Amino acid sequence: MFYARIMEFKIVELEREPVEFNLELKPGAIDFGEEAEQVGELDTSGQAEVIHEHRGPREIVADIRLKGRFAGRFEVPCARCIEPVEIPLEAEFDLIFRPIGADVDPPERSITASETEIGYYQGDSLMLEDVLREQVLLSLPARTLCKPDCKGLCPRCGANRNTQPCSCEEGPKDPRWEALTGLRSRIKS
Ligand SMILES: [Zn+2]
Ligand SMILES: [Zn+2]
Protein backbone atom coordinates (compact mmCIF):
# COMPACT_ATOMS: atom_id res chain seq x y z
CA MET A 1 0.00 0.00 0.00
CA PHE A 2 1.14 3.55 -0.64
CA TYR A 3 -0.25 7.03 -0.44
CA ALA A 4 -1.55 8.48 -3.67
CA ARG A 5 -0.02 11.82 -4.49
CA ILE A 6 -2.60 12.79 -7.04
CA MET A 7 -6.29 12.38 -6.73
CA GLU A 8 -6.77 9.87 -9.50
CA PHE A 9 -7.36 6.16 -8.98
CA LYS A 10 -6.26 4.18 -12.02
CA ILE A 11 -7.69 0.75 -12.61
CA VAL A 12 -4.26 -0.66 -13.57
CA GLU A 13 -2.82 0.48 -10.24
CA LEU A 14 -5.81 -0.70 -8.25
CA GLU A 15 -5.55 -4.11 -9.93
CA ARG A 16 -2.13 -4.49 -8.28
CA GLU A 17 -3.17 -3.43 -4.80
CA PRO A 18 -5.62 -1.19 -2.99
CA VAL A 19 -4.62 2.47 -2.80
CA GLU A 20 -4.87 4.47 0.39
CA PHE A 21 -5.24 8.22 0.46
CA ASN A 22 -4.86 10.80 3.17
CA LEU A 23 -5.00 14.38 1.94
CA GLU A 24 -5.39 17.92 3.18
CA LEU A 25 -6.93 19.87 0.36
CA LYS A 26 -6.55 23.62 0.18
CA PRO A 27 -9.55 25.79 -0.69
CA GLY A 28 -9.85 25.95 -4.47
CA ALA A 29 -8.49 22.43 -5.06
CA ILE A 30 -12.09 21.42 -5.72
CA ASP A 31 -14.70 23.69 -7.22
CA PHE A 32 -17.93 23.31 -5.28
CA GLY A 33 -19.87 25.80 -7.37
CA GLU A 34 -22.13 28.40 -5.83
CA GLU A 35 -23.75 26.13 -3.28
CA ALA A 36 -20.75 25.94 -0.96
CA GLU A 37 -17.34 27.50 -0.51
CA GLN A 38 -14.58 25.67 1.29
CA VAL A 39 -13.05 27.49 4.28
CA GLY A 40 -9.69 26.18 5.45
CA GLU A 41 -8.37 22.73 4.67
CA LEU A 42 -10.55 19.81 3.75
CA ASP A 43 -9.27 16.59 5.28
CA THR A 44 -10.03 13.35 3.53
CA SER A 45 -8.77 9.81 3.91
CA GLY A 46 -9.75 6.35 2.83
CA GLN A 47 -9.07 3.51 0.47
CA ALA A 48 -9.82 2.58 -3.13
CA GLU A 49 -9.86 -0.98 -4.43
CA VAL A 50 -11.03 -2.99 -7.40
CA ILE A 51 -13.93 -5.37 -7.02
CA HIS A 52 -14.43 -7.84 -9.84
CA GLU A 53 -18.05 -8.42 -10.66
CA HIS A 54 -18.54 -11.75 -12.37
CA ARG A 55 -21.49 -11.51 -14.69
CA GLY A 56 -21.37 -14.86 -16.35
CA PRO A 57 -18.52 -17.04 -17.63
CA ARG A 58 -16.86 -14.34 -19.73
CA GLU A 59 -17.93 -10.98 -18.52
CA ILE A 60 -16.02 -9.51 -15.63
CA VAL A 61 -16.73 -5.91 -14.67
CA ALA A 62 -14.03 -4.03 -12.77
CA ASP A 63 -15.78 -1.90 -10.18
CA ILE A 64 -14.00 0.58 -7.97
CA ARG A 65 -14.97 0.61 -4.33
CA LEU A 66 -14.13 3.86 -2.58
CA LYS A 67 -14.42 4.01 1.16
CA GLY A 68 -13.46 6.99 3.20
CA ARG A 69 -14.37 10.14 5.03
CA PHE A 70 -14.00 13.89 4.80
CA ALA A 71 -14.17 16.77 7.25
CA GLY A 72 -14.01 20.47 6.62
CA ARG A 73 -15.68 23.84 7.04
CA PHE A 74 -17.80 25.45 4.37
CA GLU A 75 -19.63 28.68 3.77
CA VAL A 76 -23.16 28.30 2.45
CA PRO A 77 -25.72 31.04 1.78
CA CYS A 78 -28.42 31.64 4.41
CA ALA A 79 -31.72 30.35 3.03
CA ARG A 80 -33.44 33.66 3.87
CA CYS A 81 -30.93 36.50 3.54
CA ILE A 82 -28.23 34.76 1.39
CA GLU A 83 -25.43 36.00 3.69
CA PRO A 84 -22.65 33.36 3.94
CA VAL A 85 -22.89 31.06 6.97
CA GLU A 86 -19.95 28.93 8.07
CA ILE A 87 -20.84 25.34 8.88
CA PRO A 88 -18.77 22.22 9.61
CA LEU A 89 -19.33 19.25 7.34
CA GLU A 90 -18.19 15.72 8.03
CA ALA A 91 -19.27 12.45 6.48
CA GLU A 92 -18.23 8.92 5.68
CA PHE A 93 -18.80 7.24 2.35
CA ASP A 94 -18.68 3.73 0.95
CA LEU A 95 -19.36 3.77 -2.77
CA ILE A 96 -19.17 1.50 -5.77
CA PHE A 97 -18.29 2.87 -9.21
CA ARG A 98 -18.85 0.85 -12.35
CA PRO A 99 -17.30 1.58 -15.72
CA ILE A 100 -19.61 3.78 -17.79
CA GLY A 101 -21.51 1.51 -20.17
CA ALA A 102 -21.36 -1.56 -17.93
CA ASP A 103 -25.05 -1.26 -17.21
CA VAL A 104 -26.20 -0.47 -20.74
CA ASP A 105 -28.81 -2.98 -21.72
CA PRO A 106 -28.30 -5.66 -19.09
CA PRO A 107 -30.38 -8.80 -19.73
CA GLU A 108 -32.64 -8.29 -16.77
CA ARG A 109 -32.14 -5.24 -14.77
CA SER A 110 -33.22 -5.45 -11.19
CA ILE A 111 -33.40 -2.15 -9.43
CA THR A 112 -32.90 -2.58 -5.75
CA ALA A 113 -32.40 -0.08 -2.98
CA SER A 114 -28.65 -0.65 -2.96
CA GLU A 115 -28.53 0.25 -6.66
CA THR A 116 -28.78 3.92 -5.75
CA GLU A 117 -25.32 3.82 -4.17
CA ILE A 118 -23.72 2.93 -7.49
CA GLY A 119 -21.91 5.55 -9.51
CA TYR A 120 -19.91 5.35 -12.71
CA TYR A 121 -16.39 6.12 -13.78
CA GLN A 122 -15.27 7.08 -17.24
CA GLY A 123 -12.28 5.68 -19.05
CA ASP A 124 -9.77 3.83 -16.88
CA SER A 125 -9.74 5.92 -13.75
CA LEU A 126 -11.83 7.59 -11.07
CA MET A 127 -11.10 11.12 -9.90
CA LEU A 128 -11.27 11.59 -6.14
CA GLU A 129 -12.19 15.24 -6.55
CA ASP A 130 -15.35 14.32 -8.48
CA VAL A 131 -16.41 11.98 -5.70
CA LEU A 132 -15.61 14.50 -2.98
CA ARG A 133 -17.48 17.28 -4.74
CA GLU A 134 -20.59 15.14 -4.92
CA GLN A 135 -20.27 13.85 -1.36
CA VAL A 136 -19.80 17.36 0.06
CA LEU A 137 -22.79 18.73 -1.85
CA LEU A 138 -24.90 15.75 -0.77
CA SER A 139 -24.02 16.35 2.87
CA LEU A 140 -25.15 20.00 2.80
CA PRO A 141 -28.15 20.62 5.03
CA ALA A 142 -31.33 21.27 3.06
CA ARG A 143 -31.74 24.66 4.69
CA THR A 144 -29.19 26.77 6.55
CA LEU A 145 -30.10 29.93 8.41
CA CYS A 146 -27.59 32.55 9.64
CA LYS A 147 -29.65 32.71 12.87
CA PRO A 148 -32.96 31.12 13.84
CA ASP A 149 -34.81 34.43 13.62
CA CYS A 150 -33.19 35.72 10.43
CA LYS A 151 -35.54 38.35 9.02
CA GLY A 152 -34.52 37.64 5.44
CA LEU A 153 -34.62 39.93 2.46
CA CYS A 154 -37.46 42.36 1.85
CA PRO A 155 -39.45 40.94 -1.05
CA ARG A 156 -40.18 44.46 -2.30
CA CYS A 157 -36.88 46.38 -2.10
CA GLY A 158 -34.41 43.51 -1.56
CA ALA A 159 -32.90 45.04 1.60
CA ASN A 160 -31.43 42.67 4.19
CA ARG A 161 -33.90 43.21 7.01
CA ASN A 162 -31.36 42.10 9.64
CA THR A 163 -29.13 45.08 8.95
CA GLN A 164 -31.18 47.51 6.90
CA PRO A 165 -34.64 48.21 8.19
CA CYS A 166 -36.90 49.33 5.37
CA SER A 167 -40.34 50.89 5.45
CA CYS A 168 -41.88 48.48 2.97
CA GLU A 169 -43.55 46.32 5.60
CA GLU A 170 -46.46 48.58 6.46
CA GLY A 171 -46.20 49.88 2.94
CA PRO A 172 -47.12 53.42 2.03
CA LYS A 173 -50.71 53.58 0.80
CA ASP A 174 -50.97 53.36 -2.91
CA PRO A 175 -52.04 56.84 -4.04
CA ARG A 176 -54.57 55.32 -6.45
CA TRP A 177 -56.47 53.81 -3.50
CA GLU A 178 -56.38 57.15 -1.71
CA ALA A 179 -57.93 58.74 -4.74
CA LEU A 180 -60.65 56.07 -4.81
CA THR A 181 -61.41 56.48 -1.10
CA GLY A 182 -61.69 60.19 -1.61
CA LEU A 183 -64.01 59.66 -4.54
CA ARG A 184 -66.17 57.27 -2.58
CA SER A 185 -66.55 59.65 0.34
CA ARG A 186 -67.50 62.39 -2.08
CA ILE A 187 -70.18 60.15 -3.67
CA LYS A 188 -71.59 59.26 -0.25
CA SER A 189 -71.91 62.80 0.90
ZN1 LIG B 1 -30.01 35.06 7.19
ZN1 LIG C 1 -38.17 46.88 1.72
PDB file of C-alpha atoms and ligand atoms in Angstrom:
ATOM      1  CA  MET A   1       0.000   0.000   0.000  1.00  0.00           C
ATOM      2  CA  PHE A   2       1.141   3.550  -0.642  1.00  0.00           C
ATOM      3  CA  TYR A   3      -0.251   7.034  -0.436  1.00  0.00           C
ATOM      4  CA  ALA A   4      -1.547   8.480  -3.665  1.00  0.00           C
ATOM      5  CA  ARG A   5      -0.016  11.821  -4.489  1.00  0.00           C
ATOM      6  CA  ILE A   6      -2.601  12.792  -7.035  1.00  0.00           C
ATOM      7  CA  MET A   7      -6.295  12.380  -6.728  1.00  0.00           C
ATOM      8  CA  GLU A   8      -6.768   9.874  -9.501  1.00  0.00           C
ATOM      9  CA  PHE A   9      -7.358   6.163  -8.982  1.00  0.00           C
ATOM     10  CA  LYS A  10      -6.257   4.178 -12.021  1.00  0.00           C
ATOM     11  CA  ILE A  11      -7.690   0.750 -12.615  1.00  0.00           C
ATOM     12  CA  VAL A  12      -4.261  -0.662 -13.568  1.00  0.00           C
ATOM     13  CA  GLU A  13      -2.820   0.484 -10.242  1.00  0.00           C
ATOM     14  CA  LEU A  14      -5.805  -0.705  -8.246  1.00  0.00           C
ATOM     15  CA  GLU A  15      -5.551  -4.114  -9.927  1.00  0.00           C
ATOM     16  CA  ARG A  16      -2.130  -4.488  -8.283  1.00  0.00           C
ATOM     17  CA  GLU A  17      -3.167  -3.426  -4.805  1.00  0.00           C
ATOM     18  CA  PRO A  18      -5.624  -1.189  -2.991  1.00  0.00           C
ATOM     19  CA  VAL A  19      -4.616   2.467  -2.795  1.00  0.00           C
ATOM     20  CA  GLU A  20      -4.874   4.469   0.392  1.00  0.00           C
ATOM     21  CA  PHE A  21      -5.240   8.215   0.457  1.00  0.00           C
ATOM     22  CA  ASN A  22      -4.863  10.803   3.167  1.00  0.00           C
ATOM     23  CA  LEU A  23      -5.003  14.378   1.943  1.00  0.00           C
ATOM     24  CA  GLU A  24      -5.391  17.916   3.177  1.00  0.00           C
ATOM     25  CA  LEU A  25      -6.929  19.875   0.355  1.00  0.00           C
ATOM     26  CA  LYS A  26      -6.552  23.622   0.176  1.00  0.00           C
ATOM     27  CA  PRO A  27      -9.551  25.787  -0.692  1.00  0.00           C
ATOM     28  CA  GLY A  28      -9.845  25.947  -4.472  1.00  0.00           C
ATOM     29  CA  ALA A  29      -8.485  22.428  -5.060  1.00  0.00           C
ATOM     30  CA  ILE A  30     -12.086  21.420  -5.723  1.00  0.00           C
ATOM     31  CA  ASP A  31     -14.698  23.694  -7.220  1.00  0.00           C
ATOM     32  CA  PHE A  32     -17.929  23.310  -5.276  1.00  0.00           C
ATOM     33  CA  GLY A  33     -19.870  25.796  -7.370  1.00  0.00           C
ATOM     34  CA  GLU A  34     -22.132  28.399  -5.833  1.00  0.00           C
ATOM     35  CA  GLU A  35     -23.751  26.131  -3.276  1.00  0.00           C
ATOM     36  CA  ALA A  36     -20.753  25.944  -0.959  1.00  0.00           C
ATOM     37  CA  GLU A  37     -17.345  27.497  -0.506  1.00  0.00           C
ATOM     38  CA  GLN A  38     -14.578  25.669   1.287  1.00  0.00           C
ATOM     39  CA  VAL A  39     -13.052  27.494   4.276  1.00  0.00           C
ATOM     40  CA  GLY A  40      -9.686  26.179   5.445  1.00  0.00           C
ATOM     41  CA  GLU A  41      -8.367  22.731   4.674  1.00  0.00           C
ATOM     42  CA  LEU A  42     -10.552  19.811   3.745  1.00  0.00           C
ATOM     43  CA  ASP A  43      -9.271  16.587   5.278  1.00  0.00           C
ATOM     44  CA  THR A  44     -10.027  13.346   3.530  1.00  0.00           C
ATOM     45  CA  SER A  45      -8.771   9.808   3.906  1.00  0.00           C
ATOM     46  CA  GLY A  46      -9.749   6.354   2.830  1.00  0.00           C
ATOM     47  CA  GLN A  47      -9.067   3.514   0.467  1.00  0.00           C
ATOM     48  CA  ALA A  48      -9.823   2.577  -3.129  1.00  0.00           C
ATOM     49  CA  GLU A  49      -9.859  -0.980  -4.427  1.00  0.00           C
ATOM     50  CA  VAL A  50     -11.031  -2.991  -7.400  1.00  0.00           C
ATOM     51  CA  ILE A  51     -13.928  -5.365  -7.023  1.00  0.00           C
ATOM     52  CA  HIS A  52     -14.434  -7.841  -9.843  1.00  0.00           C
ATOM     53  CA  GLU A  53     -18.054  -8.417 -10.656  1.00  0.00           C
ATOM     54  CA  HIS A  54     -18.538 -11.753 -12.373  1.00  0.00           C
ATOM     55  CA  ARG A  55     -21.494 -11.508 -14.692  1.00  0.00           C
ATOM     56  CA  GLY A  56     -21.372 -14.858 -16.351  1.00  0.00           C
ATOM     57  CA  PRO A  57     -18.520 -17.036 -17.630  1.00  0.00           C
ATOM     58  CA  ARG A  58     -16.858 -14.339 -19.729  1.00  0.00           C
ATOM     59  CA  GLU A  59     -17.929 -10.980 -18.521  1.00  0.00           C
ATOM     60  CA  ILE A  60     -16.016  -9.513 -15.626  1.00  0.00           C
ATOM     61  CA  VAL A  61     -16.733  -5.913 -14.671  1.00  0.00           C
ATOM     62  CA  ALA A  62     -14.026  -4.027 -12.769  1.00  0.00           C
ATOM     63  CA  ASP A  63     -15.776  -1.898 -10.178  1.00  0.00           C
ATOM     64  CA  ILE A  64     -13.996   0.580  -7.975  1.00  0.00           C
ATOM     65  CA  ARG A  65     -14.969   0.612  -4.334  1.00  0.00           C
ATOM     66  CA  LEU A  66     -14.133   3.857  -2.582  1.00  0.00           C
ATOM     67  CA  LYS A  67     -14.420   4.006   1.162  1.00  0.00           C
ATOM     68  CA  GLY A  68     -13.458   6.994   3.195  1.00  0.00           C
ATOM     69  CA  ARG A  69     -14.367  10.141   5.035  1.00  0.00           C
ATOM     70  CA  PHE A  70     -13.996  13.889   4.803  1.00  0.00           C
ATOM     71  CA  ALA A  71     -14.171  16.767   7.247  1.00  0.00           C
ATOM     72  CA  GLY A  72     -14.006  20.474   6.621  1.00  0.00           C
ATOM     73  CA  ARG A  73     -15.677  23.840   7.035  1.00  0.00           C
ATOM     74  CA  PHE A  74     -17.801  25.454   4.371  1.00  0.00           C
ATOM     75  CA  GLU A  75     -19.629  28.676   3.772  1.00  0.00           C
ATOM     76  CA  VAL A  76     -23.158  28.305   2.452  1.00  0.00           C
ATOM     77  CA  PRO A  77     -25.717  31.037   1.777  1.00  0.00           C
ATOM     78  CA  CYS A  78     -28.418  31.641   4.412  1.00  0.00           C
ATOM     79  CA  ALA A  79     -31.722  30.351   3.031  1.00  0.00           C
ATOM     80  CA  ARG A  80     -33.437  33.659   3.874  1.00  0.00           C
ATOM     81  CA  CYS A  81     -30.926  36.499   3.536  1.00  0.00           C
ATOM     82  CA  ILE A  82     -28.235  34.763   1.389  1.00  0.00           C
ATOM     83  CA  GLU A  83     -25.427  35.996   3.686  1.00  0.00           C
ATOM     84  CA  PRO A  84     -22.650  33.363   3.936  1.00  0.00           C
ATOM     85  CA  VAL A  85     -22.893  31.060   6.974  1.00  0.00           C
ATOM     86  CA  GLU A  86     -19.954  28.931   8.070  1.00  0.00           C
ATOM     87  CA  ILE A  87     -20.839  25.335   8.878  1.00  0.00           C
ATOM     88  CA  PRO A  88     -18.767  22.216   9.613  1.00  0.00           C
ATOM     89  CA  LEU A  89     -19.328  19.252   7.335  1.00  0.00           C
ATOM     90  CA  GLU A  90     -18.189  15.721   8.027  1.00  0.00           C
ATOM     91  CA  ALA A  91     -19.271  12.449   6.478  1.00  0.00           C
ATOM     92  CA  GLU A  92     -18.234   8.924   5.683  1.00  0.00           C
ATOM     93  CA  PHE A  93     -18.804   7.242   2.350  1.00  0.00           C
ATOM     94  CA  ASP A  94     -18.681   3.732   0.954  1.00  0.00           C
ATOM     95  CA  LEU A  95     -19.356   3.773  -2.770  1.00  0.00           C
ATOM     96  CA  ILE A  96     -19.169   1.504  -5.772  1.00  0.00           C
ATOM     97  CA  PHE A  97     -18.286   2.871  -9.213  1.00  0.00           C
ATOM     98  CA  ARG A  98     -18.846   0.854 -12.352  1.00  0.00           C
ATOM     99  CA  PRO A  99     -17.304   1.584 -15.721  1.00  0.00           C
ATOM    100  CA  ILE A 100     -19.610   3.775 -17.787  1.00  0.00           C
ATOM    101  CA  GLY A 101     -21.511   1.514 -20.170  1.00  0.00           C
ATOM    102  CA  ALA A 102     -21.355  -1.560 -17.932  1.00  0.00           C
ATOM    103  CA  ASP A 103     -25.046  -1.265 -17.215  1.00  0.00           C
ATOM    104  CA  VAL A 104     -26.198  -0.468 -20.739  1.00  0.00           C
ATOM    105  CA  ASP A 105     -28.806  -2.980 -21.720  1.00  0.00           C
ATOM    106  CA  PRO A 106     -28.299  -5.658 -19.095  1.00  0.00           C
ATOM    107  CA  PRO A 107     -30.385  -8.800 -19.733  1.00  0.00           C
ATOM    108  CA  GLU A 108     -32.636  -8.293 -16.770  1.00  0.00           C
ATOM    109  CA  ARG A 109     -32.139  -5.237 -14.767  1.00  0.00           C
ATOM    110  CA  SER A 110     -33.223  -5.452 -11.188  1.00  0.00           C
ATOM    111  CA  ILE A 111     -33.404  -2.153  -9.435  1.00  0.00           C
ATOM    112  CA  THR A 112     -32.903  -2.581  -5.746  1.00  0.00           C
ATOM    113  CA  ALA A 113     -32.404  -0.077  -2.981  1.00  0.00           C
ATOM    114  CA  SER A 114     -28.648  -0.652  -2.964  1.00  0.00           C
ATOM    115  CA  GLU A 115     -28.531   0.252  -6.657  1.00  0.00           C
ATOM    116  CA  THR A 116     -28.783   3.920  -5.747  1.00  0.00           C
ATOM    117  CA  GLU A 117     -25.324   3.817  -4.175  1.00  0.00           C
ATOM    118  CA  ILE A 118     -23.722   2.934  -7.486  1.00  0.00           C
ATOM    119  CA  GLY A 119     -21.908   5.549  -9.507  1.00  0.00           C
ATOM    120  CA  TYR A 120     -19.913   5.352 -12.707  1.00  0.00           C
ATOM    121  CA  TYR A 121     -16.386   6.121 -13.782  1.00  0.00           C
ATOM    122  CA  GLN A 122     -15.273   7.082 -17.243  1.00  0.00           C
ATOM    123  CA  GLY A 123     -12.275   5.676 -19.054  1.00  0.00           C
ATOM    124  CA  ASP A 124      -9.766   3.830 -16.879  1.00  0.00           C
ATOM    125  CA  SER A 125      -9.744   5.915 -13.749  1.00  0.00           C
ATOM    126  CA  LEU A 126     -11.826   7.585 -11.066  1.00  0.00           C
ATOM    127  CA  MET A 127     -11.101  11.119  -9.896  1.00  0.00           C
ATOM    128  CA  LEU A 128     -11.273  11.587  -6.141  1.00  0.00           C
ATOM    129  CA  GLU A 129     -12.188  15.236  -6.546  1.00  0.00           C
ATOM    130  CA  ASP A 130     -15.348  14.323  -8.479  1.00  0.00           C
ATOM    131  CA  VAL A 131     -16.406  11.977  -5.703  1.00  0.00           C
ATOM    132  CA  LEU A 132     -15.609  14.497  -2.975  1.00  0.00           C
ATOM    133  CA  ARG A 133     -17.477  17.282  -4.745  1.00  0.00           C
ATOM    134  CA  GLU A 134     -20.592  15.144  -4.924  1.00  0.00           C
ATOM    135  CA  GLN A 135     -20.274  13.853  -1.360  1.00  0.00           C
ATOM    136  CA  VAL A 136     -19.797  17.357   0.060  1.00  0.00           C
ATOM    137  CA  LEU A 137     -22.791  18.727  -1.853  1.00  0.00           C
ATOM    138  CA  LEU A 138     -24.905  15.750  -0.770  1.00  0.00           C
ATOM    139  CA  SER A 139     -24.018  16.351   2.874  1.00  0.00           C
ATOM    140  CA  LEU A 140     -25.146  19.999   2.804  1.00  0.00           C
ATOM    141  CA  PRO A 141     -28.145  20.623   5.026  1.00  0.00           C
ATOM    142  CA  ALA A 142     -31.330  21.268   3.064  1.00  0.00           C
ATOM    143  CA  ARG A 143     -31.737  24.660   4.686  1.00  0.00           C
ATOM    144  CA  THR A 144     -29.194  26.770   6.551  1.00  0.00           C
ATOM    145  CA  LEU A 145     -30.101  29.933   8.415  1.00  0.00           C
ATOM    146  CA  CYS A 146     -27.594  32.548   9.645  1.00  0.00           C
ATOM    147  CA  LYS A 147     -29.645  32.706  12.871  1.00  0.00           C
ATOM    148  CA  PRO A 148     -32.965  31.118  13.841  1.00  0.00           C
ATOM    149  CA  ASP A 149     -34.811  34.433  13.620  1.00  0.00           C
ATOM    150  CA  CYS A 150     -33.192  35.718  10.431  1.00  0.00           C
ATOM    151  CA  LYS A 151     -35.536  38.346   9.025  1.00  0.00           C
ATOM    152  CA  GLY A 152     -34.515  37.636   5.443  1.00  0.00           C
ATOM    153  CA  LEU A 153     -34.624  39.928   2.464  1.00  0.00           C
ATOM    154  CA  CYS A 154     -37.458  42.357   1.850  1.00  0.00           C
ATOM    155  CA  PRO A 155     -39.452  40.943  -1.054  1.00  0.00           C
ATOM    156  CA  ARG A 156     -40.177  44.465  -2.296  1.00  0.00           C
ATOM    157  CA  CYS A 157     -36.878  46.376  -2.099  1.00  0.00           C
ATOM    158  CA  GLY A 158     -34.407  43.507  -1.556  1.00  0.00           C
ATOM    159  CA  ALA A 159     -32.897  45.045   1.601  1.00  0.00           C
ATOM    160  CA  ASN A 160     -31.428  42.671   4.186  1.00  0.00           C
ATOM    161  CA  ARG A 161     -33.903  43.213   7.013  1.00  0.00           C
ATOM    162  CA  ASN A 162     -31.355  42.096   9.639  1.00  0.00           C
ATOM    163  CA  THR A 163     -29.129  45.082   8.954  1.00  0.00           C
ATOM    164  CA  GLN A 164     -31.183  47.511   6.901  1.00  0.00           C
ATOM    165  CA  PRO A 165     -34.645  48.213   8.185  1.00  0.00           C
ATOM    166  CA  CYS A 166     -36.896  49.334   5.366  1.00  0.00           C
ATOM    167  CA  SER A 167     -40.337  50.892   5.454  1.00  0.00           C
ATOM    168  CA  CYS A 168     -41.876  48.484   2.968  1.00  0.00           C
ATOM    169  CA  GLU A 169     -43.553  46.320   5.603  1.00  0.00           C
ATOM    170  CA  GLU A 170     -46.464  48.579   6.461  1.00  0.00           C
ATOM    171  CA  GLY A 171     -46.201  49.884   2.944  1.00  0.00           C
ATOM    172  CA  PRO A 172     -47.124  53.420   2.033  1.00  0.00           C
ATOM    173  CA  LYS A 173     -50.706  53.581   0.802  1.00  0.00           C
ATOM    174  CA  ASP A 174     -50.975  53.360  -2.906  1.00  0.00           C
ATOM    175  CA  PRO A 175     -52.044  56.838  -4.045  1.00  0.00           C
ATOM    176  CA  ARG A 176     -54.572  55.317  -6.448  1.00  0.00           C
ATOM    177  CA  TRP A 177     -56.469  53.814  -3.499  1.00  0.00           C
ATOM    178  CA  GLU A 178     -56.382  57.148  -1.705  1.00  0.00           C
ATOM    179  CA  ALA A 179     -57.935  58.737  -4.738  1.00  0.00           C
ATOM    180  CA  LEU A 180     -60.654  56.073  -4.814  1.00  0.00           C
ATOM    181  CA  THR A 181     -61.408  56.480  -1.102  1.00  0.00           C
ATOM    182  CA  GLY A 182     -61.692  60.189  -1.614  1.00  0.00           C
ATOM    183  CA  LEU A 183     -64.008  59.665  -4.537  1.00  0.00           C
ATOM    184  CA  ARG A 184     -66.175  57.265  -2.579  1.00  0.00           C
ATOM    185  CA  SER A 185     -66.548  59.648   0.336  1.00  0.00           C
ATOM    186  CA  ARG A 186     -67.502  62.387  -2.078  1.00  0.00           C
ATOM    187  CA  ILE A 187     -70.183  60.147  -3.671  1.00  0.00           C
ATOM    188  CA  LYS A 188     -71.587  59.257  -0.251  1.00  0.00           C
ATOM    189  CA  SER A 189     -71.913  62.797   0.897  1.00  0.00           C
TER     190      SER A 189
HETATM  191 ZN    ZN B   1     -30.006  35.061   7.189  1.00  0.00          ZN
HETATM  192 ZN    ZN B   2     -38.172  46.879   1.723  1.00  0.00          ZN
END
